[in-house]
mmCIF file of C-alpha atoms in Angstrom:
data_model
loop_
_atom_site.group_PDB
_atom_site.id
_atom_site.type_symbol
_atom_site.label_atom_id
_atom_site.label_comp_id
_atom_site.label_asym_id
_atom_site.label_seq_id
_atom_site.Cartn_x
_atom_site.Cartn_y
_atom_site.Cartn_z
ATOM 1 C CA UNK A 27 165.338 49.894 149.308
ATOM 2 C CA UNK A 28 163.103 47.493 147.400
ATOM 3 C CA UNK A 29 159.286 47.423 147.514
ATOM 4 C CA UNK A 30 157.950 45.689 150.629
ATOM 5 C CA UNK A 31 154.616 44.886 152.267
ATOM 6 C CA UNK A 32 154.231 44.087 155.968
ATOM 7 C CA UNK A 33 150.525 43.183 156.108
ATOM 8 C CA UNK A 34 149.294 40.190 154.062
ATOM 9 C CA UNK A 35 146.695 37.482 154.761
ATOM 10 C CA UNK A 36 146.409 33.900 153.534
ATOM 11 C CA UNK A 37 143.644 31.314 153.658
ATOM 12 C CA UNK A 38 144.823 30.393 157.134
ATOM 13 C CA UNK A 39 142.508 33.247 158.159
ATOM 14 C CA UNK A 40 140.391 35.355 155.806
ATOM 15 C CA UNK A 41 142.526 35.520 152.682
ATOM 16 C CA UNK A 42 141.938 33.366 149.602
ATOM 17 C CA UNK A 43 145.464 32.234 148.668
ATOM 18 C CA UNK A 44 147.512 29.541 150.400
ATOM 19 C CA UNK A 45 150.613 30.738 152.281
ATOM 20 C CA UNK A 46 152.971 29.163 149.733
ATOM 21 C CA UNK A 47 151.249 30.988 146.854
ATOM 22 C CA UNK A 48 151.819 34.473 148.262
ATOM 23 C CA UNK A 49 155.574 34.948 147.638
ATOM 24 C CA UNK A 50 155.124 34.392 143.903
ATOM 25 C CA UNK A 51 152.216 36.863 143.865
ATOM 26 C CA UNK A 52 154.400 39.353 145.736
ATOM 27 C CA UNK A 53 157.246 38.801 143.282
ATOM 28 C CA UNK A 54 154.867 39.427 140.398
ATOM 29 C CA UNK A 55 154.044 42.771 141.971
ATOM 30 C CA UNK A 56 157.728 43.654 142.329
ATOM 31 C CA UNK A 57 157.717 43.130 146.107
ATOM 32 C CA UNK A 58 160.938 41.662 147.507
ATOM 33 C CA UNK A 59 160.048 41.489 151.210
ATOM 34 C CA UNK A 60 156.673 40.600 152.708
ATOM 35 C CA UNK A 61 155.129 39.694 156.043
ATOM 36 C CA UNK A 62 152.431 37.063 156.483
ATOM 37 C CA UNK A 63 150.054 38.377 159.154
ATOM 38 C CA UNK A 64 147.019 36.137 159.443
ATOM 39 C CA UNK A 65 144.450 36.846 162.127
ATOM 40 C CA UNK A 66 145.500 35.231 165.402
ATOM 41 C CA UNK A 67 147.631 32.516 163.811
ATOM 42 C CA UNK A 68 151.184 32.142 162.559
ATOM 43 C CA UNK A 69 150.537 28.618 161.274
ATOM 44 C CA UNK A 70 151.209 29.494 157.637
ATOM 45 C CA UNK A 71 154.468 31.384 158.176
ATOM 46 C CA UNK A 72 156.943 28.559 157.652
ATOM 47 C CA UNK A 73 155.150 27.407 154.504
ATOM 48 C CA UNK A 74 155.250 30.928 153.087
ATOM 49 C CA UNK A 75 158.904 31.368 154.089
ATOM 50 C CA UNK A 76 159.955 28.134 152.399
ATOM 51 C CA UNK A 77 158.196 29.155 149.197
ATOM 52 C CA UNK A 78 159.786 32.584 149.429
ATOM 53 C CA UNK A 79 163.270 31.165 149.988
ATOM 54 C CA UNK A 80 162.928 29.125 146.798
ATOM 55 C CA UNK A 81 162.379 32.221 144.641
ATOM 56 C CA UNK A 82 164.338 34.848 146.539
ATOM 57 C CA UNK A 83 161.460 36.562 148.359
ATOM 58 C CA UNK A 84 162.008 37.271 152.041
ATOM 59 C CA UNK A 85 159.021 36.390 154.229
ATOM 60 C CA UNK A 86 158.735 37.910 157.702
ATOM 61 C CA UNK A 87 156.672 35.726 160.081
ATOM 62 C CA UNK A 88 153.837 37.633 161.684
ATOM 63 C CA UNK A 89 150.323 37.678 163.058
ATOM 64 C CA UNK A 90 147.509 40.222 163.361
ATOM 65 C CA UNK A 91 146.258 40.408 166.948
ATOM 66 C CA UNK A 92 142.787 41.695 167.804
ATOM 67 C CA UNK A 93 143.097 43.768 170.983
ATOM 68 C CA UNK A 94 140.426 44.878 173.437
ATOM 69 C CA UNK A 95 139.082 48.316 172.523
ATOM 70 C CA UNK A 96 135.792 50.147 172.162
ATOM 71 C CA UNK A 97 136.014 49.670 168.403
ATOM 72 C CA UNK A 98 138.532 47.901 166.140
ATOM 73 C CA UNK A 99 142.160 47.839 167.270
ATOM 74 C CA UNK A 100 144.619 45.491 165.601
ATOM 75 C CA UNK A 101 148.283 45.010 166.414
ATOM 76 C CA UNK A 102 150.674 43.441 163.916
ATOM 77 C CA UNK A 103 153.246 41.182 165.581
ATOM 78 C CA UNK A 104 156.122 41.171 163.074
ATOM 79 C CA UNK A 105 159.287 39.105 163.089
ATOM 80 C CA UNK A 106 157.967 36.646 165.647
ATOM 81 C CA UNK A 107 159.061 33.065 166.161
ATOM 82 C CA UNK A 108 156.027 31.106 164.896
ATOM 83 C CA UNK A 109 157.006 28.200 167.152
ATOM 84 C CA UNK A 110 157.149 30.300 170.312
ATOM 85 C CA UNK A 111 155.189 28.690 173.180
ATOM 86 C CA UNK A 112 153.346 31.913 174.006
ATOM 87 C CA UNK A 113 152.260 32.210 170.374
ATOM 88 C CA UNK A 114 150.944 28.648 170.447
ATOM 89 C CA UNK A 115 149.036 29.288 173.675
ATOM 90 C CA UNK A 116 147.512 32.432 172.230
ATOM 91 C CA UNK A 117 146.581 30.673 168.963
ATOM 92 C CA UNK A 118 144.777 27.889 170.801
ATOM 93 C CA UNK A 119 142.915 30.321 173.051
ATOM 94 C CA UNK A 120 141.796 32.530 170.163
ATOM 95 C CA UNK A 121 140.826 29.575 167.974
ATOM 96 C CA UNK A 122 138.544 28.219 170.695
ATOM 97 C CA UNK A 123 137.082 31.682 171.255
ATOM 98 C CA UNK A 124 136.443 32.268 167.556
ATOM 99 C CA UNK A 125 134.766 28.880 167.162
ATOM 100 C CA UNK A 126 132.469 29.581 170.098
ATOM 101 C CA UNK A 127 131.671 33.077 168.820
ATOM 102 C CA UNK A 128 130.937 31.806 165.305
ATOM 103 C CA UNK A 129 128.592 29.136 166.676
ATOM 104 C CA UNK A 130 126.691 31.782 168.636
ATOM 105 C CA UNK A 131 126.446 34.103 165.631
ATOM 106 C CA UNK A 132 125.240 31.278 163.388
ATOM 107 C CA UNK A 133 122.655 30.275 166.023
ATOM 108 C CA UNK A 134 121.318 33.826 166.151
ATOM 109 C CA UNK A 135 121.112 33.978 162.365
ATOM 110 C CA UNK A 136 119.343 30.599 162.255
ATOM 111 C CA UNK A 137 116.811 31.793 164.848
ATOM 112 C CA UNK A 138 116.145 34.754 162.531
ATOM 113 C CA UNK A 139 115.440 32.386 159.633
ATOM 114 C CA UNK A 140 118.884 32.547 158.018
ATOM 115 C CA UNK A 141 120.520 29.132 158.203
ATOM 116 C CA UNK A 142 123.825 29.726 156.434
ATOM 117 C CA UNK A 143 126.083 27.268 158.242
ATOM 118 C CA UNK A 144 125.834 24.632 155.506
ATOM 119 C CA UNK A 145 126.866 27.065 152.776
ATOM 120 C CA UNK A 146 129.818 28.617 154.614
ATOM 121 C CA UNK A 147 133.234 28.394 153.024
ATOM 122 C CA UNK A 148 135.909 27.727 155.624
ATOM 123 C CA UNK A 149 139.484 28.870 156.021
ATOM 124 C CA UNK A 150 142.342 26.429 156.473
ATOM 125 C CA UNK A 151 142.867 27.867 159.950
ATOM 126 C CA UNK A 152 140.726 30.467 161.691
ATOM 127 C CA UNK A 153 137.261 31.283 160.351
ATOM 128 C CA UNK A 154 136.299 34.926 160.870
ATOM 129 C CA UNK A 155 133.092 36.910 160.597
ATOM 130 C CA UNK A 156 134.021 37.507 156.969
ATOM 131 C CA UNK A 157 133.264 33.850 156.250
ATOM 132 C CA UNK A 158 129.808 34.274 157.769
ATOM 133 C CA UNK A 159 129.263 37.502 155.825
ATOM 134 C CA UNK A 160 130.142 35.719 152.576
ATOM 135 C CA UNK A 161 127.604 33.005 153.418
ATOM 136 C CA UNK A 162 124.933 35.636 154.015
ATOM 137 C CA UNK A 163 125.611 37.082 150.570
ATOM 138 C CA UNK A 164 125.696 33.626 148.992
ATOM 139 C CA UNK A 165 122.384 32.751 150.622
ATOM 140 C CA UNK A 166 120.745 35.918 149.314
ATOM 141 C CA UNK A 167 120.283 37.482 152.749
ATOM 142 C CA UNK A 168 122.652 40.392 152.086
ATOM 143 C CA UNK A 169 123.569 42.345 148.988
ATOM 144 C CA UNK A 170 127.259 42.658 149.843
ATOM 145 C CA UNK A 171 129.770 41.988 152.584
ATOM 146 C CA UNK A 172 129.283 45.525 153.888
ATOM 147 C CA UNK A 173 125.531 44.961 153.909
ATOM 148 C CA UNK A 174 125.968 41.698 155.857
ATOM 149 C CA UNK A 175 128.052 43.445 158.506
ATOM 150 C CA UNK A 176 125.870 46.542 158.549
ATOM 151 C CA UNK A 177 122.557 44.686 158.930
ATOM 152 C CA UNK A 178 123.365 41.494 160.810
ATOM 153 C CA UNK A 179 126.790 40.787 162.278
ATOM 154 C CA UNK A 180 128.477 44.157 162.828
ATOM 155 C CA UNK A 181 128.760 45.864 166.199
ATOM 156 C CA UNK A 182 125.324 46.474 167.678
ATOM 157 C CA UNK A 183 123.464 44.407 165.075
ATOM 158 C CA UNK A 184 120.931 41.691 165.845
ATOM 159 C CA UNK A 185 123.308 38.744 165.333
ATOM 160 C CA UNK A 186 126.425 40.408 166.716
ATOM 161 C CA UNK A 187 128.366 38.552 169.412
ATOM 162 C CA UNK A 188 131.286 40.273 171.146
ATOM 163 C CA UNK A 189 134.695 38.653 171.071
ATOM 164 C CA UNK A 190 136.954 37.983 174.047
ATOM 165 C CA UNK A 191 140.294 39.648 173.295
ATOM 166 C CA UNK A 192 143.607 40.391 174.932
ATOM 167 C CA UNK A 193 144.299 43.857 176.297
ATOM 168 C CA UNK A 194 146.286 46.447 174.361
ATOM 169 C CA UNK A 195 149.267 45.906 176.642
ATOM 170 C CA UNK A 196 149.045 42.116 176.273
ATOM 171 C CA UNK A 197 148.962 42.379 172.480
ATOM 172 C CA UNK A 198 152.128 44.482 172.389
ATOM 173 C CA UNK A 199 153.863 42.324 174.977
ATOM 174 C CA UNK A 200 152.955 39.112 173.131
ATOM 175 C CA UNK A 201 154.707 40.382 169.998
ATOM 176 C CA UNK A 202 157.833 41.195 171.987
ATOM 177 C CA UNK A 203 157.757 37.952 174.016
ATOM 178 C CA UNK A 204 157.783 36.011 170.729
ATOM 179 C CA UNK A 205 160.903 37.827 169.557
ATOM 180 C CA UNK A 206 159.146 40.348 167.338
ATOM 181 C CA UNK A 207 157.939 43.920 167.311
ATOM 182 C CA UNK A 208 154.451 45.422 167.585
ATOM 183 C CA UNK A 209 152.995 47.720 164.929
ATOM 184 C CA UNK A 210 149.643 49.509 165.079
ATOM 185 C CA UNK A 211 147.694 48.286 162.045
ATOM 186 C CA UNK A 212 145.678 50.609 159.780
ATOM 187 C CA UNK A 213 145.475 53.580 162.187
ATOM 188 C CA UNK A 214 143.484 55.450 159.541
ATOM 189 C CA UNK A 215 140.536 53.210 160.487
ATOM 190 C CA UNK A 216 140.638 54.091 164.178
ATOM 191 C CA UNK A 217 137.370 55.457 165.488
ATOM 192 C CA UNK A 218 139.122 57.142 168.402
ATOM 193 C CA UNK A 219 141.338 60.084 169.273
ATOM 194 C CA UNK A 220 144.773 58.787 168.184
ATOM 195 C CA UNK A 221 147.130 60.964 170.219
ATOM 196 C CA UNK A 222 146.495 59.475 173.660
ATOM 197 C CA UNK A 223 146.055 55.942 172.287
ATOM 198 C CA UNK A 224 149.397 55.947 170.487
ATOM 199 C CA UNK A 225 151.113 57.474 173.517
ATOM 200 C CA UNK A 226 149.668 54.645 175.637
ATOM 201 C CA UNK A 227 150.760 51.972 173.152
ATOM 202 C CA UNK A 228 154.231 53.504 172.908
ATOM 203 C CA UNK A 229 154.543 53.259 176.692
ATOM 204 C CA UNK A 230 153.800 49.525 176.407
ATOM 205 C CA UNK A 231 156.563 49.060 173.827
ATOM 206 C CA UNK A 232 154.906 49.697 170.446
ATOM 207 C CA UNK A 233 157.597 49.730 167.741
ATOM 208 C CA UNK A 234 155.815 51.110 164.690
ATOM 209 C CA UNK A 235 152.732 52.569 163.023
ATOM 210 C CA UNK A 236 151.287 51.461 159.689
ATOM 211 C CA UNK A 237 151.234 55.040 158.405
ATOM 212 C CA UNK A 238 151.099 53.955 154.754
ATOM 213 C CA UNK A 239 147.916 51.995 154.020
ATOM 214 C CA UNK A 240 145.880 51.837 150.788
ATOM 215 C CA UNK A 241 142.952 53.962 152.022
ATOM 216 C CA UNK A 242 144.932 56.423 154.159
ATOM 217 C CA UNK A 243 144.412 60.025 153.101
ATOM 218 C CA UNK A 244 147.455 62.324 152.770
ATOM 219 C CA UNK A 245 146.305 64.112 155.911
ATOM 220 C CA UNK A 246 146.077 60.863 157.881
ATOM 221 C CA UNK A 247 149.502 59.753 156.710
ATOM 222 C CA UNK A 248 150.972 63.097 157.725
ATOM 223 C CA UNK A 249 149.370 62.802 161.171
ATOM 224 C CA UNK A 250 150.715 59.304 161.796
ATOM 225 C CA UNK A 251 154.174 60.241 160.565
ATOM 226 C CA UNK A 252 154.112 63.105 163.052
ATOM 227 C CA UNK A 253 153.016 60.827 165.880
ATOM 228 C CA UNK A 254 155.686 58.299 164.903
ATOM 229 C CA UNK A 255 158.353 60.971 165.171
ATOM 230 C CA UNK A 256 156.966 62.287 168.459
ATOM 231 C CA UNK A 257 157.001 58.880 170.149
ATOM 232 C CA UNK A 258 160.101 57.380 168.530
ATOM 233 C CA UNK A 259 158.135 54.882 166.430
ATOM 234 C CA UNK A 260 158.889 53.482 162.970
ATOM 235 C CA UNK A 261 156.494 54.160 160.044
ATOM 236 C CA UNK A 262 155.604 51.028 158.051
ATOM 237 C CA UNK A 263 153.507 50.154 155.007
ATOM 238 C CA UNK A 264 151.018 47.351 154.473
ATOM 239 C CA UNK A 265 148.401 46.507 151.860
ATOM 240 C CA UNK A 266 146.198 44.308 154.088
ATOM 241 C CA UNK A 267 145.940 41.964 151.105
ATOM 242 C CA UNK A 268 143.153 39.380 151.408
ATOM 243 C CA UNK A 269 143.216 37.951 147.896
ATOM 244 C CA UNK A 270 139.809 37.871 146.234
ATOM 245 C CA UNK A 271 138.093 38.869 149.478
ATOM 246 C CA UNK A 272 139.238 42.480 149.259
ATOM 247 C CA UNK A 273 139.985 44.893 146.433
ATOM 248 C CA UNK A 274 143.629 45.668 147.169
ATOM 249 C CA UNK A 275 146.954 44.459 145.778
ATOM 250 C CA UNK A 276 150.172 43.362 147.423
ATOM 251 C CA UNK A 277 152.572 46.283 147.547
ATOM 252 C CA UNK A 278 149.875 48.890 147.018
ATOM 253 C CA UNK A 279 150.826 50.875 150.142
ATOM 254 C CA UNK A 280 154.550 51.036 149.393
ATOM 255 C CA UNK A 281 156.233 54.256 148.338
ATOM 256 C CA UNK A 282 159.921 54.752 147.558
ATOM 257 C CA UNK A 283 160.405 57.482 150.145
ATOM 258 C CA UNK A 284 162.855 58.133 153.010
ATOM 259 C CA UNK A 285 160.116 57.710 155.629
ATOM 260 C CA UNK A 286 159.993 53.948 154.959
ATOM 261 C CA UNK A 287 163.724 53.278 154.812
ATOM 262 C CA UNK A 288 164.062 52.498 158.540
ATOM 263 C CA UNK A 289 161.397 49.775 158.458
ATOM 264 C CA UNK A 290 162.867 48.219 155.326
ATOM 265 C CA UNK A 291 166.383 48.253 156.763
ATOM 266 C CA UNK A 292 165.239 46.720 160.052
ATOM 267 C CA UNK A 293 163.488 43.745 158.509
ATOM 268 C CA UNK A 294 165.832 43.152 155.576
ATOM 269 C CA UNK A 295 168.908 43.155 157.822
ATOM 270 C CA UNK A 296 167.652 41.496 160.991
ATOM 271 C CA UNK A 297 165.622 38.537 159.793
ATOM 272 C CA UNK A 298 167.197 35.729 157.837
ATOM 273 C CA UNK A 299 165.559 32.604 156.504
ATOM 274 C CA UNK A 300 163.230 30.687 158.791
#
């Protein structure tokens, strides 16, 4: 087993590096297998895969899907066909929804005296609330990204606008319909009782749980390994790398341990070059 990372973002969503730059960064960190999982788009996957093929880094095509839930619930669709028609339909629907939501958030901020639209930096694909948060910091309206979310655009705040999302079942089924598998992302961040939620997701066809994540505590990792075993799920690892937008490194969640061998074997053996 070689180091691997199944949760990485590019500037097609809220990362800072282009898809074709990421394999070389992964290689520099000793990572031999990586997944590109931008928010609600697989548009950068072929570019990343081609760059990876050139230097011997295997790139798994993926996407991070935002599912309907009382708080944050993200599903990683890994090993998907980025050209699948259902993926394209979903991408178009989410892109339109994000654009509408961002316009409404920016309008609320402008009405509050914070016109940050002209100083926003944009992704090469889907802008997220992170881009608005960065503009709030740049404009001097917030001290940090956490402050921007906590005061203005986070859940329940004055400029918050809810997002229209697919259901939990639809998120899992979309991953499978596109030829991939569904993995529960960063379960350590769940603000919910995990036992019943993971049982429900497993019934829908969930394949794995991101038990190894940079901020997971040993107790959380132990819990999600136990739930993986109970429901026949595969433990995975992911850094959630966002480049300069987040203080984490590619490969930072990987450990050379037996618990991760099944995930590594599955992706290294099943998926060949795009």
